[in-house]
Amino acid sequence: MSSPLRLLRHRAMQRFWQRVHRVSLIGMNYWASHLAHTGELDAIAWVARRLRDTVRPVIFDVGANVGDYAQACLTAFPAGCDLHAFEPARATHAMLQRRFAQQKDRVHAHCCAMGESMGSALLRSSEPGSTIASLVDLQSPIRPFDPALAETVTVATIDGFCAENGIDRIDFLKLDVEGYELAVLKGAAHMIGREKVSIIQMEFGENNISSRSYMADFVKCFDGYDMFRIVPGGLVPWTYDGGRSEIFATMNYLCVARHFSDRSDP
């Protein structure tokens, strides 16, 4: 007689379990892509509540593209903030500048990438203004890169930028750099190590296969932080669980310094 466990694992059940697995990931908010569907607007609102007593919060939007996320932050902080938006693609940066031309007291647009060290690198893109542009040579981008759009861009570091500009804290750091997140965090090691970065949002997914970066690597960076998955309606507490946590499907995480975090009320 077959055991229940053998029946569950039987070849005849595999197509069913594969479908259940995919539906489960979708239900857990993996692969959500549009700002309105990812839960990021709820996360921004959560961050704004946590920073409500902070005078002019300092926000870094690394991988700003044309500024949709930056605009959501401005809406969430009506009393004011200092928002530094970093976009290395020159054509996209020009669109970003035009969008916030009348808000230069709040938005500072910088035409550079962030990384582990200062220098230059090749930025690849699928189309002008694309949200899929990366310093990583992605093996399977959602849309194929166009070699004609590749450009050499300036790379700075968060630690260096803060030192040069007299910035002694970052209240909210958002990263959307298509697989290059770990390099950016390594370039912010001094600020993070001195507990000068309160809240960090980062994306993890398929592009991290190409950059050979794992959730285990990010967990090491976030010692002293609580981590949450971002979903529509709020935040879900998340802890690393070995191989089961290495899910290479797009997900946004919020990492909150423990003096800001209250896991009982995400």
PDB file of C-alpha atoms in Angstrom:
ATOM      1  CA  MET A   1       0.000   0.000   0.000  1.00  0.00           C
ATOM      2  CA  SER A   2       1.344   3.426  -0.928  1.00  0.00           C
ATOM      3  CA  SER A   3       1.872   5.926   1.841  1.00  0.00           C
ATOM      4  CA  PRO A   4       0.037   9.300   1.696  1.00  0.00           C
ATOM      5  CA  LEU A   5       3.394  11.045   1.264  1.00  0.00           C
ATOM      6  CA  ARG A   6       4.301   8.860  -1.719  1.00  0.00           C
ATOM      7  CA  LEU A   7       0.918   9.605  -3.301  1.00  0.00           C
ATOM      8  CA  LEU A   8       1.428  13.351  -2.845  1.00  0.00           C
ATOM      9  CA  ARG A   9       4.838  13.118  -4.496  1.00  0.00           C
ATOM     10  CA  HIS A  10       3.783  10.798  -7.278  1.00  0.00           C
ATOM     11  CA  ARG A  11       4.511  11.680 -10.890  1.00  0.00           C
ATOM     12  CA  ALA A  12       0.788  11.897 -11.621  1.00  0.00           C
ATOM     13  CA  MET A  13       0.458  14.826  -9.167  1.00  0.00           C
ATOM     14  CA  GLN A  14       3.324  16.934 -10.492  1.00  0.00           C
ATOM     15  CA  ARG A  15       1.451  19.093 -13.015  1.00  0.00           C
ATOM     16  CA  PHE A  16      -1.096  19.894 -10.323  1.00  0.00           C
ATOM     17  CA  TRP A  17       1.608  20.908  -7.818  1.00  0.00           C
ATOM     18  CA  GLN A  18       3.392  23.008 -10.435  1.00  0.00           C
ATOM     19  CA  ARG A  19       0.201  24.981 -11.011  1.00  0.00           C
ATOM     20  CA  VAL A  20      -0.409  25.332  -7.283  1.00  0.00           C
ATOM     21  CA  HIS A  21       3.165  26.534  -6.845  1.00  0.00           C
ATOM     22  CA  ARG A  22       2.785  29.219  -9.515  1.00  0.00           C
ATOM     23  CA  VAL A  23      -0.574  30.388  -8.155  1.00  0.00           C
ATOM     24  CA  SER A  24       0.913  30.514  -4.646  1.00  0.00           C
ATOM     25  CA  LEU A  25       3.754  32.752  -5.792  1.00  0.00           C
ATOM     26  CA  ILE A  26       1.336  35.075  -7.559  1.00  0.00           C
ATOM     27  CA  GLY A  27      -0.834  35.176  -4.432  1.00  0.00           C
ATOM     28  CA  MET A  28       2.236  36.051  -2.360  1.00  0.00           C
ATOM     29  CA  ASN A  29       2.822  39.033  -4.695  1.00  0.00           C
ATOM     30  CA  TYR A  30       5.767  37.730  -6.679  1.00  0.00           C
ATOM     31  CA  TRP A  31       6.055  39.055 -10.252  1.00  0.00           C
ATOM     32  CA  ALA A  32       3.938  42.164  -9.549  1.00  0.00           C
ATOM     33  CA  SER A  33       5.394  44.942 -11.690  1.00  0.00           C
ATOM     34  CA  HIS A  34       3.287  48.102 -11.864  1.00  0.00           C
ATOM     35  CA  LEU A  35       3.575  50.605  -9.011  1.00  0.00           C
ATOM     36  CA  ALA A  36      -0.192  50.501  -8.524  1.00  0.00           C
ATOM     37  CA  HIS A  37      -0.180  46.704  -8.073  1.00  0.00           C
ATOM     38  CA  THR A  38       3.035  45.928  -6.203  1.00  0.00           C
ATOM     39  CA  GLY A  39       1.989  47.326  -2.833  1.00  0.00           C
ATOM     40  CA  GLU A  40       4.760  49.943  -3.013  1.00  0.00           C
ATOM     41  CA  LEU A  41       2.286  52.805  -2.558  1.00  0.00           C
ATOM     42  CA  ASP A  42       1.172  51.157   0.699  1.00  0.00           C
ATOM     43  CA  ALA A  43       4.816  50.792   1.710  1.00  0.00           C
ATOM     44  CA  ILE A  44       5.514  54.464   0.977  1.00  0.00           C
ATOM     45  CA  ALA A  45       2.492  55.419   3.097  1.00  0.00           C
ATOM     46  CA  TRP A  46       3.836  53.204   5.916  1.00  0.00           C
ATOM     47  CA  VAL A  47       7.246  54.882   5.661  1.00  0.00           C
ATOM     48  CA  ALA A  48       5.624  58.324   5.737  1.00  0.00           C
ATOM     49  CA  ARG A  49       3.801  57.436   8.958  1.00  0.00           C
ATOM     50  CA  ARG A  50       7.028  56.206  10.546  1.00  0.00           C
ATOM     51  CA  LEU A  51       8.824  59.401   9.551  1.00  0.00           C
ATOM     52  CA  ARG A  52       6.009  61.788  10.419  1.00  0.00           C
ATOM     53  CA  ASP A  53       8.053  63.413  13.209  1.00  0.00           C
ATOM     54  CA  THR A  54      11.179  63.767  11.043  1.00  0.00           C
ATOM     55  CA  VAL A  55      11.775  67.278   9.735  1.00  0.00           C
ATOM     56  CA  ARG A  56      12.374  67.180   5.956  1.00  0.00           C
ATOM     57  CA  PRO A  57      13.163  63.489   5.580  1.00  0.00           C
ATOM     58  CA  VAL A  58      16.109  62.686   3.314  1.00  0.00           C
ATOM     59  CA  ILE A  59      15.061  60.251   0.579  1.00  0.00           C
ATOM     60  CA  PHE A  60      17.332  58.578  -1.980  1.00  0.00           C
ATOM     61  CA  ASP A  61      15.648  57.135  -5.080  1.00  0.00           C
ATOM     62  CA  VAL A  62      18.361  55.054  -6.742  1.00  0.00           C
ATOM     63  CA  GLY A  63      17.190  53.972 -10.170  1.00  0.00           C
ATOM     64  CA  ALA A  64      14.647  56.776 -10.461  1.00  0.00           C
ATOM     65  CA  ASN A  65      13.796  56.317 -14.155  1.00  0.00           C
ATOM     66  CA  VAL A  66      11.318  59.072 -15.140  1.00  0.00           C
ATOM     67  CA  GLY A  67      10.224  59.735 -11.553  1.00  0.00           C
ATOM     68  CA  ASP A  68       7.002  57.818 -10.900  1.00  0.00           C
ATOM     69  CA  TYR A  69       8.276  56.524  -7.561  1.00  0.00           C
ATOM     70  CA  ALA A  70       9.716  59.927  -6.673  1.00  0.00           C
ATOM     71  CA  GLN A  71       6.335  61.538  -7.361  1.00  0.00           C
ATOM     72  CA  ALA A  72       4.645  59.031  -5.059  1.00  0.00           C
ATOM     73  CA  CYS A  73       7.095  59.998  -2.326  1.00  0.00           C
ATOM     74  CA  LEU A  74       6.392  63.711  -2.809  1.00  0.00           C
ATOM     75  CA  THR A  75       2.678  63.000  -2.478  1.00  0.00           C
ATOM     76  CA  ALA A  76       3.260  61.006   0.728  1.00  0.00           C
ATOM     77  CA  PHE A  77       5.375  63.782   2.284  1.00  0.00           C
ATOM     78  CA  PRO A  78       3.319  66.948   1.688  1.00  0.00           C
ATOM     79  CA  ALA A  79       5.132  68.822   4.479  1.00  0.00           C
ATOM     80  CA  GLY A  80       8.362  68.534   2.509  1.00  0.00           C
ATOM     81  CA  CYS A  81      11.388  66.312   1.999  1.00  0.00           C
ATOM     82  CA  ASP A  82      14.804  66.352   0.367  1.00  0.00           C
ATOM     83  CA  LEU A  83      14.619  63.781  -2.408  1.00  0.00           C
ATOM     84  CA  HIS A  84      17.750  62.833  -4.338  1.00  0.00           C
ATOM     85  CA  ALA A  85      16.833  60.978  -7.528  1.00  0.00           C
ATOM     86  CA  PHE A  86      19.634  59.103  -9.302  1.00  0.00           C
ATOM     87  CA  GLU A  87      19.189  58.107 -12.944  1.00  0.00           C
ATOM     88  CA  PRO A  88      22.254  57.282 -15.082  1.00  0.00           C
ATOM     89  CA  ALA A  89      20.675  57.056 -18.565  1.00  0.00           C
ATOM     90  CA  ARG A  90      21.123  60.513 -20.055  1.00  0.00           C
ATOM     91  CA  ALA A  91      17.881  60.613 -22.055  1.00  0.00           C
ATOM     92  CA  THR A  92      15.874  59.289 -19.106  1.00  0.00           C
ATOM     93  CA  HIS A  93      17.576  61.719 -16.733  1.00  0.00           C
ATOM     94  CA  ALA A  94      16.569  64.582 -19.029  1.00  0.00           C
ATOM     95  CA  MET A  95      12.921  63.475 -18.751  1.00  0.00           C
ATOM     96  CA  LEU A  96      13.314  63.255 -14.969  1.00  0.00           C
ATOM     97  CA  GLN A  97      14.703  66.782 -14.818  1.00  0.00           C
ATOM     98  CA  ARG A  98      11.882  68.187 -16.928  1.00  0.00           C
ATOM     99  CA  ARG A  99       9.277  66.489 -14.788  1.00  0.00           C
ATOM    100  CA  PHE A 100      10.519  68.115 -11.579  1.00  0.00           C
ATOM    101  CA  ALA A 101      11.803  71.391 -13.007  1.00  0.00           C
ATOM    102  CA  GLN A 102       9.374  73.363 -10.834  1.00  0.00           C
ATOM    103  CA  GLN A 103      10.218  71.434  -7.670  1.00  0.00           C
ATOM    104  CA  LYS A 104      13.971  71.904  -7.419  1.00  0.00           C
ATOM    105  CA  ASP A 105      13.607  72.820  -3.742  1.00  0.00           C
ATOM    106  CA  ARG A 106      12.448  69.255  -3.082  1.00  0.00           C
ATOM    107  CA  VAL A 107      13.840  67.077  -5.878  1.00  0.00           C
ATOM    108  CA  HIS A 108      17.520  66.931  -6.830  1.00  0.00           C
ATOM    109  CA  ALA A 109      18.062  64.908 -10.014  1.00  0.00           C
ATOM    110  CA  HIS A 110      21.534  63.403 -10.479  1.00  0.00           C
ATOM    111  CA  CYS A 111      22.758  61.814 -13.718  1.00  0.00           C
ATOM    112  CA  CYS A 112      24.770  58.945 -12.302  1.00  0.00           C
ATOM    113  CA  ALA A 113      24.503  55.356 -11.180  1.00  0.00           C
ATOM    114  CA  MET A 114      25.339  54.109  -7.706  1.00  0.00           C
ATOM    115  CA  GLY A 115      27.662  51.174  -7.129  1.00  0.00           C
ATOM    116  CA  GLU A 116      30.361  49.652  -4.964  1.00  0.00           C
ATOM    117  CA  SER A 117      33.115  52.003  -6.137  1.00  0.00           C
ATOM    118  CA  MET A 118      33.474  55.219  -8.102  1.00  0.00           C
ATOM    119  CA  GLY A 119      34.192  55.040 -11.821  1.00  0.00           C
ATOM    120  CA  SER A 120      32.226  54.292 -14.963  1.00  0.00           C
ATOM    121  CA  ALA A 121      30.302  51.346 -16.347  1.00  0.00           C
ATOM    122  CA  LEU A 122      28.263  50.251 -19.357  1.00  0.00           C
ATOM    123  CA  LEU A 123      24.518  50.734 -18.989  1.00  0.00           C
ATOM    124  CA  ARG A 124      22.389  48.478 -21.177  1.00  0.00           C
ATOM    125  CA  SER A 125      18.783  49.243 -22.082  1.00  0.00           C
ATOM    126  CA  SER A 126      15.928  47.862 -24.133  1.00  0.00           C
ATOM    127  CA  GLU A 127      14.500  51.199 -25.308  1.00  0.00           C
ATOM    128  CA  PRO A 128      14.795  54.936 -24.521  1.00  0.00           C
ATOM    129  CA  GLY A 129      13.327  55.618 -21.072  1.00  0.00           C
ATOM    130  CA  SER A 130      13.034  51.899 -20.351  1.00  0.00           C
ATOM    131  CA  THR A 131      12.495  50.702 -16.809  1.00  0.00           C
ATOM    132  CA  ILE A 132      14.651  47.703 -17.747  1.00  0.00           C
ATOM    133  CA  ALA A 133      18.125  49.226 -17.825  1.00  0.00           C
ATOM    134  CA  SER A 134      21.014  47.707 -15.919  1.00  0.00           C
ATOM    135  CA  LEU A 135      24.741  47.770 -15.269  1.00  0.00           C
ATOM    136  CA  VAL A 136      24.436  43.980 -15.157  1.00  0.00           C
ATOM    137  CA  ASP A 137      24.590  42.092 -18.445  1.00  0.00           C
ATOM    138  CA  LEU A 138      21.220  40.439 -17.841  1.00  0.00           C
ATOM    139  CA  GLN A 139      20.945  37.018 -19.427  1.00  0.00           C
ATOM    140  CA  SER A 140      17.160  37.045 -19.810  1.00  0.00           C
ATOM    141  CA  PRO A 141      15.783  40.608 -19.630  1.00  0.00           C
ATOM    142  CA  ILE A 142      12.023  41.016 -20.017  1.00  0.00           C
ATOM    143  CA  ARG A 143      12.735  42.874 -23.254  1.00  0.00           C
ATOM    144  CA  PRO A 144      15.990  42.256 -25.171  1.00  0.00           C
ATOM    145  CA  PHE A 145      18.669  44.915 -24.787  1.00  0.00           C
ATOM    146  CA  ASP A 146      19.379  47.064 -27.838  1.00  0.00           C
ATOM    147  CA  PRO A 147      23.177  47.277 -28.341  1.00  0.00           C
ATOM    148  CA  ALA A 148      22.740  50.677 -30.001  1.00  0.00           C
ATOM    149  CA  LEU A 149      21.394  52.108 -26.723  1.00  0.00           C
ATOM    150  CA  ALA A 150      24.317  51.011 -24.548  1.00  0.00           C
ATOM    151  CA  GLU A 151      26.091  53.975 -22.967  1.00  0.00           C
ATOM    152  CA  THR A 152      28.972  54.529 -20.579  1.00  0.00           C
ATOM    153  CA  VAL A 153      27.722  56.187 -17.399  1.00  0.00           C
ATOM    154  CA  THR A 154      29.249  57.682 -14.273  1.00  0.00           C
ATOM    155  CA  VAL A 155      29.162  55.508 -11.157  1.00  0.00           C
ATOM    156  CA  ALA A 156      29.278  57.027  -7.669  1.00  0.00           C
ATOM    157  CA  THR A 157      28.840  55.501  -4.223  1.00  0.00           C
ATOM    158  CA  ILE A 158      26.284  56.405  -1.610  1.00  0.00           C
ATOM    159  CA  ASP A 159      29.026  56.783   1.011  1.00  0.00           C
ATOM    160  CA  GLY A 160      31.029  59.075  -1.247  1.00  0.00           C
ATOM    161  CA  PHE A 161      28.026  61.130  -2.321  1.00  0.00           C
ATOM    162  CA  CYS A 162      26.939  61.660   1.283  1.00  0.00           C
ATOM    163  CA  ALA A 163      30.454  62.675   2.354  1.00  0.00           C
ATOM    164  CA  GLU A 164      30.823  65.120  -0.556  1.00  0.00           C
ATOM    165  CA  ASN A 165      27.430  66.722   0.013  1.00  0.00           C
ATOM    166  CA  GLY A 166      27.364  66.855   3.805  1.00  0.00           C
ATOM    167  CA  ILE A 167      24.504  64.377   4.128  1.00  0.00           C
ATOM    168  CA  ASP A 168      24.692  62.725   7.540  1.00  0.00           C
ATOM    169  CA  ARG A 169      21.608  60.505   7.290  1.00  0.00           C
ATOM    170  CA  ILE A 170      19.276  58.843   4.808  1.00  0.00           C
ATOM    171  CA  ASP A 171      15.788  58.343   6.180  1.00  0.00           C
ATOM    172  CA  PHE A 172      14.528  56.290   3.251  1.00  0.00           C
ATOM    173  CA  LEU A 173      16.617  54.590   0.562  1.00  0.00           C
ATOM    174  CA  LYS A 174      14.876  52.976  -2.408  1.00  0.00           C
ATOM    175  CA  LEU A 175      16.783  50.705  -4.797  1.00  0.00           C
ATOM    176  CA  ASP A 176      15.495  49.578  -8.183  1.00  0.00           C
ATOM    177  CA  VAL A 177      18.617  48.814 -10.183  1.00  0.00           C
ATOM    178  CA  GLU A 178      17.793  45.562 -11.987  1.00  0.00           C
ATOM    179  CA  GLY A 179      20.189  43.131 -10.305  1.00  0.00           C
ATOM    180  CA  TYR A 180      22.810  45.670  -9.174  1.00  0.00           C
ATOM    181  CA  GLU A 181      21.396  46.112  -5.654  1.00  0.00           C
ATOM    182  CA  LEU A 182      24.166  44.332  -3.764  1.00  0.00           C
ATOM    183  CA  ALA A 183      26.858  46.526  -5.350  1.00  0.00           C
ATOM    184  CA  VAL A 184      24.924  49.672  -4.358  1.00  0.00           C
ATOM    185  CA  LEU A 185      24.598  48.450  -0.775  1.00  0.00           C
ATOM    186  CA  LYS A 186      28.320  47.678  -0.592  1.00  0.00           C
ATOM    187  CA  GLY A 187      28.919  51.289  -1.646  1.00  0.00           C
ATOM    188  CA  ALA A 188      26.766  52.389   1.307  1.00  0.00           C
ATOM    189  CA  ALA A 189      28.480  50.152   3.876  1.00  0.00           C
ATOM    190  CA  HIS A 190      29.781  53.083   5.947  1.00  0.00           C
ATOM    191  CA  MET A 191      26.395  54.807   6.222  1.00  0.00           C
ATOM    192  CA  ILE A 192      24.602  51.529   6.936  1.00  0.00           C
ATOM    193  CA  GLY A 193      27.241  50.396   9.422  1.00  0.00           C
ATOM    194  CA  ARG A 194      26.918  53.692  11.337  1.00  0.00           C
ATOM    195  CA  GLU A 195      23.118  53.215  11.483  1.00  0.00           C
ATOM    196  CA  LYS A 196      22.567  56.293   9.334  1.00  0.00           C
ATOM    197  CA  VAL A 197      20.109  54.639   6.929  1.00  0.00           C
ATOM    198  CA  SER A 198      16.751  54.077   8.607  1.00  0.00           C
ATOM    199  CA  ILE A 199      14.600  52.341   5.973  1.00  0.00           C
ATOM    200  CA  ILE A 200      15.600  50.612   2.730  1.00  0.00           C
ATOM    201  CA  GLN A 201      13.415  49.278  -0.065  1.00  0.00           C
ATOM    202  CA  MET A 202      15.011  46.848  -2.496  1.00  0.00           C
ATOM    203  CA  GLU A 203      13.925  44.549  -5.295  1.00  0.00           C
ATOM    204  CA  PHE A 204      15.068  40.938  -5.648  1.00  0.00           C
ATOM    205  CA  GLY A 205      14.239  38.571  -8.470  1.00  0.00           C
ATOM    206  CA  GLU A 206      15.238  37.085 -11.804  1.00  0.00           C
ATOM    207  CA  ASN A 207      17.919  39.695 -12.485  1.00  0.00           C
ATOM    208  CA  ASN A 208      19.856  38.606  -9.411  1.00  0.00           C
ATOM    209  CA  ILE A 209      20.621  35.332 -11.208  1.00  0.00           C
ATOM    210  CA  SER A 210      22.727  37.303 -13.689  1.00  0.00           C
ATOM    211  CA  SER A 211      24.497  39.261 -10.932  1.00  0.00           C
ATOM    212  CA  ARG A 212      25.023  36.074  -8.877  1.00  0.00           C
ATOM    213  CA  SER A 213      23.605  37.728  -5.755  1.00  0.00           C
ATOM    214  CA  TYR A 214      21.492  35.832  -3.246  1.00  0.00           C
ATOM    215  CA  MET A 215      19.115  36.717  -0.439  1.00  0.00           C
ATOM    216  CA  ALA A 216      21.752  35.329   1.933  1.00  0.00           C
ATOM    217  CA  ASP A 217      24.067  38.138   0.768  1.00  0.00           C
ATOM    218  CA  PHE A 218      21.455  40.804   1.447  1.00  0.00           C
ATOM    219  CA  VAL A 219      20.650  39.403   4.880  1.00  0.00           C
ATOM    220  CA  LYS A 220      24.308  39.950   5.825  1.00  0.00           C
ATOM    221  CA  CYS A 221      24.002  43.584   4.731  1.00  0.00           C
ATOM    222  CA  PHE A 222      20.879  44.057   6.815  1.00  0.00           C
ATOM    223  CA  ASP A 223      22.171  42.981  10.206  1.00  0.00           C
ATOM    224  CA  GLY A 224      20.286  45.284  12.585  1.00  0.00           C
ATOM    225  CA  TYR A 225      17.244  45.531  10.312  1.00  0.00           C
ATOM    226  CA  ASP A 226      13.883  43.791  10.270  1.00  0.00           C
ATOM    227  CA  MET A 227      12.746  42.698   6.822  1.00  0.00           C
ATOM    228  CA  PHE A 228       9.278  42.647   5.299  1.00  0.00           C
ATOM    229  CA  ARG A 229       7.766  41.585   1.992  1.00  0.00           C
ATOM    230  CA  ILE A 230       5.805  44.395   0.358  1.00  0.00           C
ATOM    231  CA  VAL A 231       2.294  43.352  -0.670  1.00  0.00           C
ATOM    232  CA  PRO A 232      -0.920  45.227  -1.484  1.00  0.00           C
ATOM    233  CA  GLY A 233      -2.389  46.411   1.807  1.00  0.00           C
ATOM    234  CA  GLY A 234       0.817  46.502   3.814  1.00  0.00           C
ATOM    235  CA  LEU A 235       3.893  44.594   4.914  1.00  0.00           C
ATOM    236  CA  VAL A 236       4.461  40.938   5.780  1.00  0.00           C
ATOM    237  CA  PRO A 237       7.288  40.090   8.227  1.00  0.00           C
ATOM    238  CA  TRP A 238      10.006  38.051   6.537  1.00  0.00           C
ATOM    239  CA  THR A 239      12.945  36.076   7.899  1.00  0.00           C
ATOM    240  CA  TYR A 240      15.590  34.175   5.997  1.00  0.00           C
ATOM    241  CA  ASP A 241      14.973  30.424   5.786  1.00  0.00           C
ATOM    242  CA  GLY A 242      17.835  29.051   3.758  1.00  0.00           C
ATOM    243  CA  GLY A 243      17.137  27.709   0.289  1.00  0.00           C
ATOM    244  CA  ARG A 244      13.390  28.278   0.633  1.00  0.00           C
ATOM    245  CA  SER A 245      14.077  32.024   0.716  1.00  0.00           C
ATOM    246  CA  GLU A 246      16.063  32.060  -2.533  1.00  0.00           C
ATOM    247  CA  ILE A 247      13.103  32.712  -4.835  1.00  0.00           C
ATOM    248  CA  PHE A 248      14.267  34.327  -8.062  1.00  0.00           C
ATOM    249  CA  ALA A 249      10.931  35.941  -8.873  1.00  0.00           C
ATOM    250  CA  THR A 250      10.474  39.690  -8.586  1.00  0.00           C
ATOM    251  CA  MET A 251       9.590  40.855  -5.072  1.00  0.00           C
ATOM    252  CA  ASN A 252      10.085  44.140  -3.220  1.00  0.00           C
ATOM    253  CA  TYR A 253      11.325  44.082   0.369  1.00  0.00           C
ATOM    254  CA  LEU A 254      11.325  46.768   3.045  1.00  0.00           C
ATOM    255  CA  CYS A 255      14.241  46.671   5.471  1.00  0.00           C
ATOM    256  CA  VAL A 256      13.681  48.708   8.623  1.00  0.00           C
ATOM    257  CA  ALA A 257      16.281  49.613  11.234  1.00  0.00           C
ATOM    258  CA  ARG A 258      15.114  48.019  14.452  1.00  0.00           C
ATOM    259  CA  HIS A 259      14.617  51.315  16.299  1.00  0.00           C
ATOM    260  CA  PHE A 260      12.011  52.147  13.595  1.00  0.00           C
ATOM    261  CA  SER A 261      10.478  48.710  13.298  1.00  0.00           C
ATOM    262  CA  ASP A 262       7.397  47.324  15.013  1.00  0.00           C
ATOM    263  CA  ARG A 263       6.812  43.858  13.633  1.00  0.00           C
ATOM    264  CA  SER A 264       3.544  43.541  15.572  1.00  0.00           C
ATOM    265  CA  ASP A 265       1.980  46.337  13.502  1.00  0.00           C
ATOM    266  CA  PRO A 266       3.344  46.308   9.938  1.00  0.00           C
TER     267      PRO A 266
END
